[in-house]
Coordinates of C-alpha atoms (C1' of nucleotides) in Angstrom, one line a residue:
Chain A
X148 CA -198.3 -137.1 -34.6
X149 CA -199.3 -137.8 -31.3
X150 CA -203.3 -138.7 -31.1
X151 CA -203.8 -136.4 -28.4
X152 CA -203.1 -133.2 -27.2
X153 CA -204.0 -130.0 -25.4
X154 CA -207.6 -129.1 -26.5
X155 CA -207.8 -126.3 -28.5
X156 CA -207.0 -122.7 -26.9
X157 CA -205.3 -124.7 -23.8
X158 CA -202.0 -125.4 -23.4
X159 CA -199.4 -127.3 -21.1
X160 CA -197.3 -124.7 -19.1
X161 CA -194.0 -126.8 -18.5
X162 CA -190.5 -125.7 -15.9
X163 CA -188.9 -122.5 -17.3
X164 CA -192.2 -120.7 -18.3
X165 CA -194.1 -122.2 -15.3
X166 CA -191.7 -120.7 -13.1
X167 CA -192.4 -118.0 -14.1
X168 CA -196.2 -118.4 -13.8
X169 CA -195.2 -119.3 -10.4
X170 CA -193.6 -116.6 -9.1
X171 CA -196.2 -114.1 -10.5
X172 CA -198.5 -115.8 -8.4
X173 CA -196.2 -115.3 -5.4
X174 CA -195.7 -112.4 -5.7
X175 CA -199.4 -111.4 -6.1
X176 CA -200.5 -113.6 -3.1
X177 CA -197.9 -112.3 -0.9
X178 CA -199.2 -108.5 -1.3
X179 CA -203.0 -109.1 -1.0
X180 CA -202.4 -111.4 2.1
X181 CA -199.9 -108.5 3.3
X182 CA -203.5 -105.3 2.8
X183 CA -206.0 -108.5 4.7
X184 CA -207.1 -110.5 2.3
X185 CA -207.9 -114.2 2.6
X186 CA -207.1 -116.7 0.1
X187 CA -211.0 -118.5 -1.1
X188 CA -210.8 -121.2 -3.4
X189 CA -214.8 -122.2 -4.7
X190 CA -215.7 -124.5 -7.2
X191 CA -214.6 -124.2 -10.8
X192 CA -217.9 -124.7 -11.9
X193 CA -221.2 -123.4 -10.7
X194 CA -225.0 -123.1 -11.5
X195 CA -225.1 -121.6 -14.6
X196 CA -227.6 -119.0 -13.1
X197 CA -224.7 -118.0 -11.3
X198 CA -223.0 -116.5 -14.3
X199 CA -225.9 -115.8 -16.2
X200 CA -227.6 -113.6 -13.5
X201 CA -224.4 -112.0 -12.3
X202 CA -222.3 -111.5 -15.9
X203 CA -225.7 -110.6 -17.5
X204 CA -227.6 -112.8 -19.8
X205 CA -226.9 -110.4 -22.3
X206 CA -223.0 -109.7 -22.2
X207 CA -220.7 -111.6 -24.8
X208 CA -219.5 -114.1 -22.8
X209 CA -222.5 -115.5 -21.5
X210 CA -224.2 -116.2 -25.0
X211 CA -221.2 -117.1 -26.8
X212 CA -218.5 -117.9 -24.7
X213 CA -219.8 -120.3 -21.8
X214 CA -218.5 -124.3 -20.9
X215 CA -222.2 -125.0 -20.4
X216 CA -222.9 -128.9 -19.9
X217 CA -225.6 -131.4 -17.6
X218 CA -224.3 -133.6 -15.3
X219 CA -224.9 -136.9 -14.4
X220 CA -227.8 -135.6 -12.1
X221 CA -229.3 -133.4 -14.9
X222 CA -227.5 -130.1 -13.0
X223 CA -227.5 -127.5 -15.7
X224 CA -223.6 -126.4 -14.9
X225 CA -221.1 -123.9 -16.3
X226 CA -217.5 -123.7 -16.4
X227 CA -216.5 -120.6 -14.6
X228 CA -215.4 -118.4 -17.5
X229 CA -214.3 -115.1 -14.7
X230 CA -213.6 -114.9 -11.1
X231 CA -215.9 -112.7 -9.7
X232 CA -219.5 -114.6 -9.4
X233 CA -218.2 -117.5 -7.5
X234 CA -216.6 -115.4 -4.6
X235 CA -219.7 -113.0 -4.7
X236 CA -221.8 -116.6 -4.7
X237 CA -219.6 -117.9 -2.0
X238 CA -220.3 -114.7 0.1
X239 CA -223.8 -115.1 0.0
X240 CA -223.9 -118.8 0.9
X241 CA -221.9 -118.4 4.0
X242 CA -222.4 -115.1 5.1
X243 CA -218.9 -114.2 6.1
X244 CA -218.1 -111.0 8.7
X245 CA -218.0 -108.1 7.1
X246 CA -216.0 -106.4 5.3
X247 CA -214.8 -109.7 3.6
X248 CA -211.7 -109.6 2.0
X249 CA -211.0 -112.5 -0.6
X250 CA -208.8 -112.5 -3.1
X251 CA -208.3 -116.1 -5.2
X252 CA -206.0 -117.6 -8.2
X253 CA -208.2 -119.8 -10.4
X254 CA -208.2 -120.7 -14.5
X255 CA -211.0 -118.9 -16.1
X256 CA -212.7 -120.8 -19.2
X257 CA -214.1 -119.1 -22.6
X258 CA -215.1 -120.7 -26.1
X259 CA -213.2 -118.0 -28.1
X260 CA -211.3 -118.2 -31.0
X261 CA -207.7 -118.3 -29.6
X262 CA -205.0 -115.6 -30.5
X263 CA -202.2 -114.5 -28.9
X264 CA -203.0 -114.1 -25.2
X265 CA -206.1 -115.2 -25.4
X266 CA -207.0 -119.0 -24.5
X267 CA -210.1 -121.0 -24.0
X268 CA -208.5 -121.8 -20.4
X269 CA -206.6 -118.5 -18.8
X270 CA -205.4 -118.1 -15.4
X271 CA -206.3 -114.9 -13.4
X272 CA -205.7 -113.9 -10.2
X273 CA -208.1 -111.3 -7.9
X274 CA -209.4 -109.9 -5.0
X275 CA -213.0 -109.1 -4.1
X276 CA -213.8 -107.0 -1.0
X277 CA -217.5 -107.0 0.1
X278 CA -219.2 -105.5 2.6
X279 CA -218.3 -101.7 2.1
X280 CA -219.4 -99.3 -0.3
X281 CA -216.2 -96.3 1.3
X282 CA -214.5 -95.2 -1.7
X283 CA -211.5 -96.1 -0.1
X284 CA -211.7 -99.6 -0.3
X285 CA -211.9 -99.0 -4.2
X286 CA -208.8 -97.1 -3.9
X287 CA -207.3 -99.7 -1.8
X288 CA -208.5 -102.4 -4.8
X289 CA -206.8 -100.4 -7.4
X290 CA -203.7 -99.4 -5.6
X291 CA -203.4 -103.3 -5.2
X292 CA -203.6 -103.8 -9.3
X293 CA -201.6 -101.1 -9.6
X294 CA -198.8 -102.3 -7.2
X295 CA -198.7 -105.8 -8.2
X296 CA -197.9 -104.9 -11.2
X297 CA -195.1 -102.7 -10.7
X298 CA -193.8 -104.7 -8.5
X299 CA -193.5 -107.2 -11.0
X300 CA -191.1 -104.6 -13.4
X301 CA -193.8 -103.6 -15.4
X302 CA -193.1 -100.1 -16.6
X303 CA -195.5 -99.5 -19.8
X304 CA -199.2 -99.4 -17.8
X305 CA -202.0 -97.5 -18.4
X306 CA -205.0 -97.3 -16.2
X307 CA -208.0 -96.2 -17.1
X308 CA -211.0 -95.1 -15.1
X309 CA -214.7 -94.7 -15.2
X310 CA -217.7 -94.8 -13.0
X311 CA -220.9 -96.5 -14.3
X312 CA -223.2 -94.8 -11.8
X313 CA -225.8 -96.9 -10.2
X314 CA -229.5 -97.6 -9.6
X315 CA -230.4 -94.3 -8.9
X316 CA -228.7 -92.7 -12.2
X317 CA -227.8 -94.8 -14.7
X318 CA -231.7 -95.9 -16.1
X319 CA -232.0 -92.2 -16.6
X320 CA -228.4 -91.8 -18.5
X321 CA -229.4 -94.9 -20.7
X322 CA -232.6 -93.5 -21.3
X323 CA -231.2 -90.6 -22.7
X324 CA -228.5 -92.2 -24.3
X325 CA -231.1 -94.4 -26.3
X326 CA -232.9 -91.6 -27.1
X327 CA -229.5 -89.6 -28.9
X328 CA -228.8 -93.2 -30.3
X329 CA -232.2 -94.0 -31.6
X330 CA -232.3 -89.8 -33.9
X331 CA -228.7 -91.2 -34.7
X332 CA -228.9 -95.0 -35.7
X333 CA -227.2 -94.2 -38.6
X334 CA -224.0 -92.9 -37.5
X335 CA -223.6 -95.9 -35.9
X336 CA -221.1 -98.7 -37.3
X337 CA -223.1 -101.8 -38.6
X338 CA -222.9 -104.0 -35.2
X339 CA -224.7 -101.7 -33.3
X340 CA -227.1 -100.5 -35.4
X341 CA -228.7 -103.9 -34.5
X342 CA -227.5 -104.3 -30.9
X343 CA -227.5 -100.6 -29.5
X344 CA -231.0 -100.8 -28.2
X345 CA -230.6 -104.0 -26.1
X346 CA -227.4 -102.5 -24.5
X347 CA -226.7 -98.8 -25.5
X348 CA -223.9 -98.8 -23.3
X349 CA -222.1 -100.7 -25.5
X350 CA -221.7 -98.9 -28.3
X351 CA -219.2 -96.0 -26.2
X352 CA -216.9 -99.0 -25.6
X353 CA -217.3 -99.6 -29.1
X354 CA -213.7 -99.2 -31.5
X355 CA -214.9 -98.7 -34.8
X356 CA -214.8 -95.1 -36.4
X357 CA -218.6 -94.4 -36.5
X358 CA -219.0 -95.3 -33.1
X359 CA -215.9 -93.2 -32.2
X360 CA -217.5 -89.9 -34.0
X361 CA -220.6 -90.8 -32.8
X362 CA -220.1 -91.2 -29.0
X363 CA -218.1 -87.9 -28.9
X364 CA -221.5 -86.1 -29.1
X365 CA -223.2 -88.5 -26.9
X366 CA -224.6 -87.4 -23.3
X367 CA -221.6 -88.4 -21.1
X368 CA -222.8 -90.2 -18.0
X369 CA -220.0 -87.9 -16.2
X370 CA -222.5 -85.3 -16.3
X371 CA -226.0 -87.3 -15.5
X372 CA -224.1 -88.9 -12.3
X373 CA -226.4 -88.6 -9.2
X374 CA -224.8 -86.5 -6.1
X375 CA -223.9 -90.0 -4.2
X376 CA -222.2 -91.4 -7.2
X377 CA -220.3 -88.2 -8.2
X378 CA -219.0 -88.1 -4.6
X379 CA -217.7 -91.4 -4.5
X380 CA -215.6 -90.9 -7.6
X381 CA -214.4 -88.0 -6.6
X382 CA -213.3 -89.6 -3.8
X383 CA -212.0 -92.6 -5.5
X384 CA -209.8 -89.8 -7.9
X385 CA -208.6 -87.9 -4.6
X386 CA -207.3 -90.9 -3.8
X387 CA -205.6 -92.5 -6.2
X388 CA -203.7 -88.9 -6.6
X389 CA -203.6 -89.2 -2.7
X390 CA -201.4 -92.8 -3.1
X391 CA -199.5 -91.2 -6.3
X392 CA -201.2 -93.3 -8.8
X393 CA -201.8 -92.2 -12.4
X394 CA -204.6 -93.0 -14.3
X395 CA -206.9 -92.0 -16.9
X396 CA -210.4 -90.8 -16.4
X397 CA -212.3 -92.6 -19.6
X398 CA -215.8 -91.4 -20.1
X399 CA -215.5 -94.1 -22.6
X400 CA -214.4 -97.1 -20.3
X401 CA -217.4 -99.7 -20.2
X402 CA -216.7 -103.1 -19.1
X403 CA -218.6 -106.1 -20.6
X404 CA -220.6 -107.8 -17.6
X405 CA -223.4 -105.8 -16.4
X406 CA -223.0 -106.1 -12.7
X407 CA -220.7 -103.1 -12.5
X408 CA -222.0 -100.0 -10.6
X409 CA -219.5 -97.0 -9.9
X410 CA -216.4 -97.6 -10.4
X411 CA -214.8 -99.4 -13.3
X412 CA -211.5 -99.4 -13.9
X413 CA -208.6 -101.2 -16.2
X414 CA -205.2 -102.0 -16.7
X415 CA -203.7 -101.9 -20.0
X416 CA -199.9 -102.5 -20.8
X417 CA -198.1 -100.3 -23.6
X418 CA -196.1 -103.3 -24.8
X419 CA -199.3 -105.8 -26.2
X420 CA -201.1 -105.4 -29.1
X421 CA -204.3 -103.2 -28.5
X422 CA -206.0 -106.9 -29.3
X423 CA -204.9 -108.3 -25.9
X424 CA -203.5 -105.5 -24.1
X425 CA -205.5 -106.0 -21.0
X426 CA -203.8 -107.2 -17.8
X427 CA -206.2 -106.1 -15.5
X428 CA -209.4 -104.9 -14.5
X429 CA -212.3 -104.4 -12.5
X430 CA -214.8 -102.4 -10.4
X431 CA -217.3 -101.9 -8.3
X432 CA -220.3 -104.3 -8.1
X433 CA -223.2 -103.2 -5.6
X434 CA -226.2 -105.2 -6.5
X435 CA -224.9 -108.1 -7.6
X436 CA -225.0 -109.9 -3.7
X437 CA -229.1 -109.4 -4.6
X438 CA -229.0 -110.9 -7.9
X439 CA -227.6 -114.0 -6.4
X440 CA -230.3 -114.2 -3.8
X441 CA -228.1 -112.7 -0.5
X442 CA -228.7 -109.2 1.1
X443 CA -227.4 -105.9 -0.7
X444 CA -224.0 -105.6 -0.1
X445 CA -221.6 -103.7 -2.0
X446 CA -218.9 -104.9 -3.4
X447 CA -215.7 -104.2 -5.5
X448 CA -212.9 -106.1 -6.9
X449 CA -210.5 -106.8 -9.8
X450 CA -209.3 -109.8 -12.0
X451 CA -205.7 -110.0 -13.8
X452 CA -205.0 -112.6 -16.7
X453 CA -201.6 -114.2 -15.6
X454 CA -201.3 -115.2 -19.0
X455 CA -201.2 -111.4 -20.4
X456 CA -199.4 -110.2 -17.4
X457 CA -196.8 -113.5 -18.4
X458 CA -196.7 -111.5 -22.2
X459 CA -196.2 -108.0 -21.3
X460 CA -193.5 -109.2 -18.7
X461 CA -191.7 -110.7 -21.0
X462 CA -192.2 -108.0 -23.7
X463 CA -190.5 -105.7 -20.7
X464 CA -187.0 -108.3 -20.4
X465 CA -188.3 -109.2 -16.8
X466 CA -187.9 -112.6 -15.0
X467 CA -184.4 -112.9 -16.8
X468 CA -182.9 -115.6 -14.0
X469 CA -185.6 -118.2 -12.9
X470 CA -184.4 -121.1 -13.9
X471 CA -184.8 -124.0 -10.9
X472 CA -181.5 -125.7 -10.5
X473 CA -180.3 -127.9 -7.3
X474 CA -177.3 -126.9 -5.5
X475 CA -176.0 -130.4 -4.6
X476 CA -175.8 -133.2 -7.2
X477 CA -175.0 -136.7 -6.2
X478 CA -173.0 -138.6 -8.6
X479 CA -173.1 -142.7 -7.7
X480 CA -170.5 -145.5 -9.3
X481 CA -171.6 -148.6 -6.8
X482 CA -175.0 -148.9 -8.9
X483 CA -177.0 -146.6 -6.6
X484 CA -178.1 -147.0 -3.2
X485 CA -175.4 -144.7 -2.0
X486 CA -176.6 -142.2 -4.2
X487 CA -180.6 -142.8 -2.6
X488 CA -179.2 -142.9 0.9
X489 CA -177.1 -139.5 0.4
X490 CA -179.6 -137.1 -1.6
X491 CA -182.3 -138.4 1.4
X492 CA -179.5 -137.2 4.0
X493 CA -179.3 -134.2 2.4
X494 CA -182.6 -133.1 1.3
X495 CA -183.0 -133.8 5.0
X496 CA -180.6 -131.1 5.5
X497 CA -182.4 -128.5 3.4
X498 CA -180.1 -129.2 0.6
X499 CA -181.4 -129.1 -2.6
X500 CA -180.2 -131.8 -4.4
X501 CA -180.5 -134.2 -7.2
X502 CA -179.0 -137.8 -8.9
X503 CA -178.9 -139.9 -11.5
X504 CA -180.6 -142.9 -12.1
X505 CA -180.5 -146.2 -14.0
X506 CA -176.6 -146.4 -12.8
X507 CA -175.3 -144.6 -15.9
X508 CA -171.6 -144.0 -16.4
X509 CA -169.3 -141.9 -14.1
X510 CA -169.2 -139.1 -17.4
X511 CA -172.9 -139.1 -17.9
X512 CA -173.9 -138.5 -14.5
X513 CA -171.6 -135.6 -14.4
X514 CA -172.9 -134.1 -17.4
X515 CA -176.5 -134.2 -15.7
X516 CA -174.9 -133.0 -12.7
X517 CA -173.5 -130.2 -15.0
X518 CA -176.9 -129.6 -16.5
X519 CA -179.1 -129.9 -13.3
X520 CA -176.8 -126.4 -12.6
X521 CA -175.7 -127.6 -9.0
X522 CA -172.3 -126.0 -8.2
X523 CA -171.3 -128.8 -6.8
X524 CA -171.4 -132.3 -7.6
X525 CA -170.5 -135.2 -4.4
X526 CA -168.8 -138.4 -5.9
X527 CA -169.1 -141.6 -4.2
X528 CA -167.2 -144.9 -5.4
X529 CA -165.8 -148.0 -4.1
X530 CA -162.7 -146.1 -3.0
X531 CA -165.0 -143.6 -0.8
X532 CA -167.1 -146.1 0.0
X533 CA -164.1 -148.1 1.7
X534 CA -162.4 -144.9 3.0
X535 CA -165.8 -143.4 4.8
X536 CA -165.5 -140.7 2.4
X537 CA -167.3 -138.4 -0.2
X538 CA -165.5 -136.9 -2.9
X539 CA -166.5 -133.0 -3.1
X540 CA -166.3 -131.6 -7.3
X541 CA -167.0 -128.1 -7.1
X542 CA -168.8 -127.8 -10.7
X543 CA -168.6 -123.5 -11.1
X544 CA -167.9 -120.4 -9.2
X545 CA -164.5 -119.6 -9.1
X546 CA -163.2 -122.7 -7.4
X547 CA -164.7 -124.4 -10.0
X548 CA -162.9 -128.2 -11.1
X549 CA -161.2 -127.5 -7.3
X550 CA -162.2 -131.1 -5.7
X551 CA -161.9 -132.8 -2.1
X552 CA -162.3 -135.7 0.1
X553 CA -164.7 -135.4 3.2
X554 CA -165.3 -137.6 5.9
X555 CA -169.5 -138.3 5.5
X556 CA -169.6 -137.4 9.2
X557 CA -168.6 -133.4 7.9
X558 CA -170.1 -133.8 4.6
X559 CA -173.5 -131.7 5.7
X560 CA -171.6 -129.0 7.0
X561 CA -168.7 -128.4 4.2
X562 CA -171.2 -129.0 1.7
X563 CA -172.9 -125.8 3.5
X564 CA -169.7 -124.2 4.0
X565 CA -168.9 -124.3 0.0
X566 CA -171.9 -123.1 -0.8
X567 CA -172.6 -119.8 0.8
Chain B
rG282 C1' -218.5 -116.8 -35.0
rU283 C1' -215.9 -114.4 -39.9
rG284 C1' -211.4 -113.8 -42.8
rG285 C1' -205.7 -114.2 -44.0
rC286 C1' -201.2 -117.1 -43.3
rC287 C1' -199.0 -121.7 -41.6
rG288 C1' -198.4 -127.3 -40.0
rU289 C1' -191.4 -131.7 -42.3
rA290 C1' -187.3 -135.3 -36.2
rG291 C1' -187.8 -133.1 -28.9
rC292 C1' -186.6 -127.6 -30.7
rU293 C1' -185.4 -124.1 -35.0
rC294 C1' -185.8 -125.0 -40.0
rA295 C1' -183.9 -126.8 -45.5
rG296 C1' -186.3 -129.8 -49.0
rU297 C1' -185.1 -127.1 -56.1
rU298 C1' -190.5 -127.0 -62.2
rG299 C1' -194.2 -133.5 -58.1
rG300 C1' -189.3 -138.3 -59.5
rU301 C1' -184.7 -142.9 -56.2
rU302 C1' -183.6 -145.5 -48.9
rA303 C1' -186.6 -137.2 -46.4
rG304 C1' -181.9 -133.6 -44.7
rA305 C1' -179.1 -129.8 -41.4
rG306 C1' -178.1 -127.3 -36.8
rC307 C1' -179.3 -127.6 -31.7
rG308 C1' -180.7 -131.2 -28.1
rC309 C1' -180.4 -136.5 -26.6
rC310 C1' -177.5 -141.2 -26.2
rA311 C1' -172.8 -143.9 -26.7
rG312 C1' -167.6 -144.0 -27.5
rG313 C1' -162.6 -141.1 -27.7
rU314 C1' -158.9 -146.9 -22.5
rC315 C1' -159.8 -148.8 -16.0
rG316 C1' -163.6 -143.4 -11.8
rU317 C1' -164.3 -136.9 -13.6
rG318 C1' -168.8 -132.3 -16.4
rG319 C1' -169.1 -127.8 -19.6
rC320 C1' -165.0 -127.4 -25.4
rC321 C1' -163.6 -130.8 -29.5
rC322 C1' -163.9 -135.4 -32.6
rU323 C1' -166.5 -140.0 -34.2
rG324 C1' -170.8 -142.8 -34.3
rG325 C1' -176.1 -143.7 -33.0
rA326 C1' -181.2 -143.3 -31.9
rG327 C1' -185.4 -140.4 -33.4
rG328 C1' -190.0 -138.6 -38.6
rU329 C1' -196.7 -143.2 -41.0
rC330 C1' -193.6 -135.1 -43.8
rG331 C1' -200.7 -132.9 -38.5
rG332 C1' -204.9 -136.5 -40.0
rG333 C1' -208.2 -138.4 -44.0
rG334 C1' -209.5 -138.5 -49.1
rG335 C1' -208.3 -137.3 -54.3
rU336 C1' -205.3 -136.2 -58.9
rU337 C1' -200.9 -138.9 -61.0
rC338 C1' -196.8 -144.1 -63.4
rA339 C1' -195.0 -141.2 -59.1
rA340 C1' -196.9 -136.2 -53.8
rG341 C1' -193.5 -133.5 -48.1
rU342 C1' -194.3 -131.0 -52.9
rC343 C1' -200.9 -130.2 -56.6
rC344 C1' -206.6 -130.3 -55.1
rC345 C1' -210.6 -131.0 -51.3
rC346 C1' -212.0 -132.0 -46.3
rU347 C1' -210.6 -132.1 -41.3
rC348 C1' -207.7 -131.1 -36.9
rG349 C1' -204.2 -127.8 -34.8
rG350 C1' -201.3 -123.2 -34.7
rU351 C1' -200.9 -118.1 -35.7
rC352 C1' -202.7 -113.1 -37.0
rA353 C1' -206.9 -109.6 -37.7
rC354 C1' -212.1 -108.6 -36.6
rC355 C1' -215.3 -109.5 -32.3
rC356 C1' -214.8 -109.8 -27.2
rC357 C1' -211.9 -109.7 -23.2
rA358 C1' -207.7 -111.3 -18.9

RNA sequence: GUGGCCGUAGCUCAGUUGGUUAGAGCGCCAGGUCGUGGCCCUGGAGGUCGGGGGUUCAAGUCCCCUCGGUCACCCCA
């Protein structure tokens, strides 16, 4: 075996699947760009007080899952492990006009044990919008999620909805939350009857059946909302039924880093396992500017795992016809330099085109021809080479084995002419 | 981090109760007459059987450790 290879929980995304990753992102950049939004692209690792303050020092992934390490200069540093604090950071270093509308495309890194869809390096692609607590611009965030990944072909989505309240209501909800969880500690499953005080919050997110039982006679923050946050989601549900999208309110639906005020929201598709299920999600993050040292600012945004969205595409039969082929394949019997002079002349041209190297026979250069899928394949030999002429093999279509001479001086323009 | 399953050529896999130079299909390369692909035929290259240690006269086959994969839990994208 080979001594090395792809740490664990990374992996090497080679041509037909990273086509595929490609044109996901395309397809994502082209919409966000298309509602504003400017492409940012920050370091891939930060301060770890970046993600400690912002993620919370308390969430999962900041105590277990982090690529924490010194440098050289004794920087204590992390490996970015979401998107979200490094735009946010970004904002507050430079101050951009408001509202700022970011979106980026960036690998994400998480010591976890890796499973299907889930990898100590993923890929996810965003959008954060600061600057503006309207409602709207949370509608807008979603209906971007939401559109991106229809547009993909993705059928089987399910998005839920919550809002976490803010400032103003949530200490009280929690408050009263501990108190119904601290008369009921033991209805709770055996996690949280350690945890559930550090982060009550927690244990309505939480899948095991005492939790379930227990958190359906909970207080419901739904109901302990202050009038400014009950407004905004009302708004926020007006208009997502406004823009015809469906969702899921889920009293239920709490997200794992604590800078999340309001709105939360997330994306799950119908063809993954519940385990990794998640394509998307996000919300809104109003205090977090302050945690990293700029002036309140609101803020909301998403995150979707290209990897996931990669799964549940392919769960759905989409992205059936990506494969990158070249249209023009030059095939060379006079040991090469016609073949380097001709696929220069007509990349030149905006052909896309191919050859073969190390001078190989006249039936191996075909077969690569054959493979490279080019439709047609251009044959140069001494005879051509003393005539002025290229030799034209049409390779499929229905004129395929149909072959021709050309003068070069035509060959750009039949080679054209053949192919549309 | 905890637990289950798995690890043989580039890929998908066979390898009988441990016993001779480890196999197949696909792929790759070369030939099947001088310059014509996809089909077919013939031949070839390619594996320290994930790695290390142990048991044994003998281990791909048994045991231990380790690395990796996979699945579940956890958490999330």
């Amino acid at each position: 075996m080979n001594p090395f290879q792809a740490p664990a929980g990374t992996r090497d995304v080679l041509d037909p699947e990273s086509a595929r990753f490609a044109f996901v992102l395309e397809r994502f950049s082209k919409r966000v760009r298309r509602a504003g939004y400017g492409l940012v692209i920050s370091p891939m690792f930060e301060d770890l007080g970046v993600f400690n303050r912002s993620i919370g020092e308390d969430s999962e992934v900041v105590t277990k899952e982090m690529y924490e390490f010194d440098d050289k200069g004794g920087r204590r540093l992390a490996l970015r492990p979401e998107g979200t604090a490094s735009v946010v950071r970004a904002f507050v270093q430079h101050r951009p006009q408001i509202p700022w509308k970011a979106w980026y495309a960036t690998p994400a890194f998480r010591y976890e044990r890796p499973q299907a869809g889930r990898y100590r390096q993923h890929h996810q692609v965003g959008v954060e919008a600061l600057g503006s607590d309207d409602p709207d611009l949370d509608v807008e965030v979603i209906a971007l999620l939401d559109g991106y990944l229809r547009d993909l072909g993705l059928r089987s989505l399910d998005l839920r909805i919550n809002s976490m309240g803010d400032l103003a209501c949530r200490p009280g909800y929690e408050s009263d939350l501990r108190a119904f969880l601290e008369v009921n500690v033991d209805g709770l499953c055996k996690e949280h009857r350690e945890t559930w005080h550090r982060n009550p919050m927690r244990v309505l997110d939480c899948k095991r059946p005492p939790c379930i039982e227990l958190r359906s006679r909970a207080p419901r923050l739904r109901e302990s909302l202050c009038d400014d946050c009950a407004r905004h989601f009302a708004r926020v549900l007006e208009g997502l039924d406004a823009l015809g999208i469906r969702y899921e309110q889920d009293d239920f639906l709490v997200r794992g880093f604590d800078y999340y005020t309001r709105t939360t929201f997330e994306v799950a598709s119908g063809v993954l396992d519940a385990a990794q299920n998640a394509v998307g999600g996000g919300g809104r993050y109003d205090g977090l500017t302050e945690l990293l040292g700029g002036p309140p600012t609101p803020g909301v945004g998403f995150g979707s795992g290209i990897e996931r969205v990669l799964l549940a595409g392919e769960a759905e039969g989409l992205f059936g016809d990506l494969d990158s082929h070249v249209d023009v394949f030059v095939v060379d019997l006079t040991g090469g330099a016609q073949a380097r002079d001709l696929t220069h002349l007509l990349r030149g041209a905006g052909l896309s085109t191919d050859r073969a190297f190390d001078d190989r026979s006249m039936k191996a250069q075909l077969r690569q021809a054959d493979r490279s899928g080019a439709t047609v394949a251009l044959i140069v030999g001494r005879d051509e080479v003393e005539r002025d002429v290229v030799t034209i093999k049409l390779l499929r279509g229905t004129q395929a084995h149909h072959q021709e001479q050309t003068p070069r001086l035509d060959l750009i323009g039949r080679v054209k002419e053949l192919l549309s």
